[in-house]
C-alpha cells in the first residue's frame, strides 16, 4: 500500500454526489456573491456599473471553474462545504454593506 492511498469510504457514490452538489450549488452561490461584492466595490471606486458587472462576471466564471475542480479533488466534503458556506456568507455580507454604503 502506498503512502498516499486514500481511505475507502463506505458510500463512495454518496460522497461523489455530495461533491457534485457542492460544486454546482455551492459554486454558483459563491460566484454570485463574488460578482455582487466585486461589482459593488468597483462601482464604489468610480467604474461604470456595466463595466464593473462585466468584469466581475468574467472573473466569476474563472472562479466557478476553479471551484468545480477543487470540489472534486478536495480532501474532505465537509471542508469544501464549510469553505463555500463561509466564503459565500462573508462575500454576501460585504456586498450588502458596500451597496448600502454607496446608496447612502
Coordinates of N, CA and C in Angstrom, one line a residue:
X1 N 0.9 -1.2 0.0 CA 0.0 0.0 0.0 C 0.9 1.2 0.0
X2 N 0.6 2.2 -0.8 CA 1.4 3.4 -0.9 C 1.1 4.3 0.2
X3 N 1.9 5.3 0.4 CA 1.8 6.3 1.4 C 0.6 7.2 1.2
X4 N 0.3 7.5 0.0 CA -0.8 8.4 -0.4 C -2.1 7.7 -0.7
X5 N -2.3 6.5 -0.3 CA -3.5 5.7 -0.6 C -4.7 6.3 0.2
X6 N -5.8 6.4 -0.5 CA -7.0 7.0 0.1 C -7.7 6.0 1.0
X7 N -8.4 6.4 2.0 CA -9.1 5.6 2.8 C -10.5 5.3 2.1
X8 N -10.9 4.1 2.1 CA -12.1 3.7 1.4 C -13.3 4.2 2.2
X9 N -14.2 4.8 1.6 CA -15.4 5.3 2.2 C -16.5 4.2 2.1
X10 N -17.4 4.1 3.0 CA -18.5 3.1 2.9 C -19.5 3.4 1.8
X11 N -19.6 4.7 1.5 CA -20.6 5.1 0.5 C -19.9 6.0 -0.6
X12 N -19.2 5.4 -1.5 CA -18.5 6.3 -2.5 C -19.4 7.0 -3.4
X13 N -20.5 6.5 -3.7 CA -21.5 7.2 -4.6 C -22.1 8.4 -3.9
X14 N -22.4 8.3 -2.6 CA -22.9 9.4 -1.9 C -21.9 10.5 -1.8
X15 N -20.6 10.1 -1.5 CA -19.6 11.1 -1.4 C -19.4 11.9 -2.8
X16 N -19.4 11.2 -3.9 CA -19.3 11.8 -5.2 C -20.5 12.7 -5.5
X17 N -21.7 12.2 -5.1 CA -22.9 13.0 -5.3 C -22.9 14.3 -4.4
X18 N -22.4 14.2 -3.2 CA -22.2 15.4 -2.4 C -21.2 16.4 -3.0
X19 N -20.2 15.9 -3.5 CA -19.2 16.7 -4.2 C -19.8 17.4 -5.4
X20 N -20.6 16.8 -6.1 CA -21.2 17.4 -7.3 C -22.2 18.4 -6.9
X21 N -23.0 18.2 -5.9 CA -23.9 19.2 -5.4 C -23.2 20.4 -4.8
X22 N -22.1 20.1 -4.1 CA -21.3 21.2 -3.5 C -20.7 22.1 -4.7
X23 N -20.2 21.4 -5.7 CA -19.6 22.1 -6.8 C -20.6 22.9 -7.6
X24 N -21.8 22.4 -7.8 CA -22.8 23.2 -8.6 C -23.5 24.2 -7.8
X25 N -24.1 23.8 -6.8 CA -24.9 24.8 -6.0 C -24.0 25.7 -5.2
X26 N -23.0 25.2 -4.5 CA -22.1 26.0 -3.7 C -21.3 26.9 -4.5
X27 N -20.8 26.4 -5.7 CA -20.0 27.2 -6.6 C -20.8 28.3 -7.2
X28 N -22.1 28.0 -7.5 CA -23.0 29.1 -8.1 C -23.2 30.2 -7.0
X29 N -23.5 29.8 -5.8 CA -23.7 30.8 -4.7 C -22.5 31.6 -4.4
X30 N -21.3 31.0 -4.4 CA -20.1 31.7 -4.1 C -19.8 32.6 -5.3
X31 N -19.9 32.2 -6.5 CA -19.6 33.1 -7.6 C -20.6 34.2 -7.7
X32 N -21.9 34.0 -7.4 CA -22.8 35.1 -7.4 C -22.5 36.1 -6.4
X33 N -22.1 35.7 -5.2 CA -21.8 36.7 -4.2 C -20.4 37.3 -4.5
X34 N -19.5 36.6 -5.1 CA -18.3 37.3 -5.6 C -18.5 38.4 -6.6
X35 N -19.4 38.1 -7.6 CA -19.8 39.1 -8.6 C -20.5 40.3 -8.0
X36 N -21.4 40.0 -7.0 CA -22.1 41.1 -6.4 C -21.2 42.0 -5.6
X37 N -20.3 41.4 -4.8 CA -19.3 42.1 -4.0 C -18.3 42.9 -4.8
X38 N -17.8 42.3 -5.8 CA -16.9 43.0 -6.7 C -17.5 44.1 -7.5
X39 N -18.7 43.9 -8.0 CA -19.4 44.9 -8.7 C -19.7 46.1 -7.8
X40 N -20.1 45.9 -6.6 CA -20.3 47.0 -5.7 C -19.0 47.7 -5.4
X41 N -17.9 47.0 -5.2 CA -16.7 47.6 -4.9 C -16.2 48.4 -6.1
X42 N -16.2 47.9 -7.2 CA -15.8 48.6 -8.4 C -16.6 49.8 -8.7
X43 N -17.9 49.7 -8.6 CA -18.8 50.8 -8.8 C -18.6 51.9 -7.7
X44 N -18.3 51.5 -6.5 CA -18.0 52.5 -5.5 C -16.7 53.2 -5.7
X45 N -15.8 52.6 -6.5 CA -14.5 53.3 -6.8 C -14.6 54.1 -8.1
X46 N -15.8 54.2 -8.7 CA -15.9 55.1 -9.8 C -16.0 54.4 -11.2
X47 N -15.9 53.1 -11.3 CA -16.0 52.4 -12.5 C -17.5 52.3 -12.9
X48 N -17.8 52.4 -14.2 CA -19.2 52.4 -14.5 C -19.8 51.0 -14.2
X49 N -21.1 51.0 -13.8 CA -21.7 49.8 -13.3 C -21.6 48.7 -14.3
X50 N -21.9 48.9 -15.6 CA -21.9 47.8 -16.6 C -20.5 47.3 -16.8
X51 N -19.5 48.1 -16.8 CA -18.1 47.6 -16.9 C -17.7 46.8 -15.7
X52 N -18.1 47.3 -14.5 CA -17.8 46.5 -13.3 C -18.5 45.2 -13.3
X53 N -19.7 45.2 -13.7 CA -20.5 43.9 -13.8 C -19.9 42.9 -14.8
X54 N -19.6 43.4 -16.0 CA -19.0 42.5 -17.0 C -17.6 41.9 -16.5
X55 N -16.8 42.8 -15.9 CA -15.5 42.3 -15.4 C -15.7 41.3 -14.3
X56 N -16.6 41.5 -13.4 CA -16.8 40.6 -12.3 C -17.4 39.3 -12.7
X57 N -18.3 39.3 -13.8 CA -18.9 38.1 -14.3 C -17.8 37.2 -15.0
X58 N -16.9 37.9 -15.6 CA -15.8 37.1 -16.3 C -14.9 36.5 -15.2
X59 N -14.6 37.2 -14.1 CA -13.9 36.7 -13.0 C -14.6 35.6 -12.3
X60 N -15.9 35.7 -12.2 CA -16.7 34.7 -11.5 C -16.8 33.4 -12.3
X61 N -16.7 33.5 -13.6 CA -16.7 32.3 -14.5 C -15.4 31.6 -14.2
X62 N -14.3 32.3 -14.1 CA -13.0 31.6 -13.8 C -13.0 31.0 -12.4
X63 N -13.6 31.7 -11.5 CA -13.7 31.2 -10.1 C -14.6 29.9 -10.1
X64 N -15.7 29.9 -10.9 CA -16.5 28.7 -10.9 C -15.8 27.5 -11.4
X65 N -14.9 27.7 -12.4 CA -14.1 26.6 -12.9 C -13.2 26.1 -11.8
X66 N -12.5 27.0 -11.1 CA -11.7 26.6 -10.0 C -12.4 25.9 -8.9
X67 N -13.6 26.3 -8.6 CA -14.4 25.7 -7.6 C -14.8 24.3 -8.0
X68 N -15.2 24.1 -9.2 CA -15.6 22.8 -9.7 C -14.5 21.8 -9.6
X69 N -13.3 22.3 -10.1 CA -12.1 21.4 -10.0 C -11.7 21.1 -8.5
X70 N -11.7 22.1 -7.7 CA -11.4 21.9 -6.3 C -12.3 21.0 -5.6
X71 N -13.6 21.2 -5.8 CA -14.6 20.4 -5.1 C -14.5 18.9 -5.4
X72 N -14.1 18.6 -6.6 CA -13.9 17.2 -7.0 C -12.6 16.6 -6.4
X73 N -11.5 17.4 -6.4 CA -10.2 17.0 -6.0 C -9.9 17.3 -4.5
X74 N -10.8 17.9 -3.8 CA -10.6 18.3 -2.4 C -10.5 17.1 -1.5
X75 N -9.9 17.4 -0.3 CA -9.7 16.3 0.6 C -10.9 15.9 1.3
X76 N -11.8 16.8 1.7 CA -12.9 16.4 2.5 C -14.2 17.2 2.0
X77 N -15.3 16.5 2.0 CA -16.5 17.2 1.6 C -16.9 18.2 2.6
X78 N -16.7 17.9 3.9 CA -17.1 18.9 4.9 C -16.2 20.2 4.8
X79 N -15.0 20.0 4.5 CA -14.1 21.2 4.3 C -14.5 22.0 3.1
X80 N -14.9 21.4 2.0 CA -15.4 22.1 0.8 C -16.6 22.8 1.1
X81 N -17.6 22.1 1.8 CA -18.9 22.7 2.1 C -18.7 23.9 3.1
X82 N -17.9 23.7 4.1 CA -17.7 24.8 5.0 C -17.0 26.0 4.4
X83 N -16.0 25.8 3.6 CA -15.4 26.9 2.9 C -16.3 27.6 2.0
X84 N -17.1 26.9 1.3 CA -18.1 27.6 0.4 C -19.2 28.3 1.1
X85 N -19.6 27.8 2.2 CA -20.7 28.4 3.0 C -20.1 29.7 3.7
X86 N -19.0 29.6 4.3 CA -18.4 30.7 5.0 C -18.0 31.8 4.0
X87 N -17.4 31.4 2.9 CA -17.0 32.4 1.9 C -18.2 33.1 1.2
X88 N -19.2 32.4 1.0 CA -20.5 33.0 0.4 C -21.1 33.9 1.4
X89 N -21.1 33.6 2.7 CA -21.7 34.4 3.7 C -20.9 35.7 3.9
X90 N -19.6 35.6 3.9 CA -18.7 36.8 4.0 C -18.9 37.7 2.8
X91 N -18.8 37.1 1.6 CA -19.0 37.9 0.4 C -20.3 38.6 0.3
X92 N -21.4 37.9 0.7 CA -22.7 38.5 0.7 C -22.8 39.6 1.7
X93 N -22.3 39.4 2.9 CA -22.3 40.5 3.9 C -21.5 41.7 3.4
X94 N -20.4 41.5 2.8 CA -19.6 42.6 2.2 C -20.3 43.3 1.1
X95 N -20.9 42.5 0.2 CA -21.7 43.1 -0.9 C -22.9 44.0 -0.3
X96 N -23.6 43.5 0.7 CA -24.7 44.2 1.3 C -24.2 45.5 1.9
X97 N -23.1 45.4 2.6 CA -22.5 46.6 3.3 C -22.0 47.6 2.3
X98 N -21.3 47.2 1.2 CA -20.9 48.1 0.2 C -22.0 48.8 -0.5
X99 N -23.1 48.0 -0.9 CA -24.2 48.6 -1.6 C -24.9 49.6 -0.7
X100 N -25.1 49.3 0.6 CA -25.8 50.2 1.4 C -24.9 51.5 1.7
X101 N -23.6 51.3 1.7 CA -22.7 52.5 1.8 C -22.7 53.4 0.6
X102 N -22.8 52.7 -0.6 CA -22.9 53.5 -1.8 C -24.2 54.3 -2.0
X103 N -25.3 53.7 -1.5 CA -26.6 54.3 -1.7 C -26.9 55.4 -0.7
X104 N -26.2 55.4 0.4 CA -26.4 56.4 1.4 C -25.5 57.6 1.3

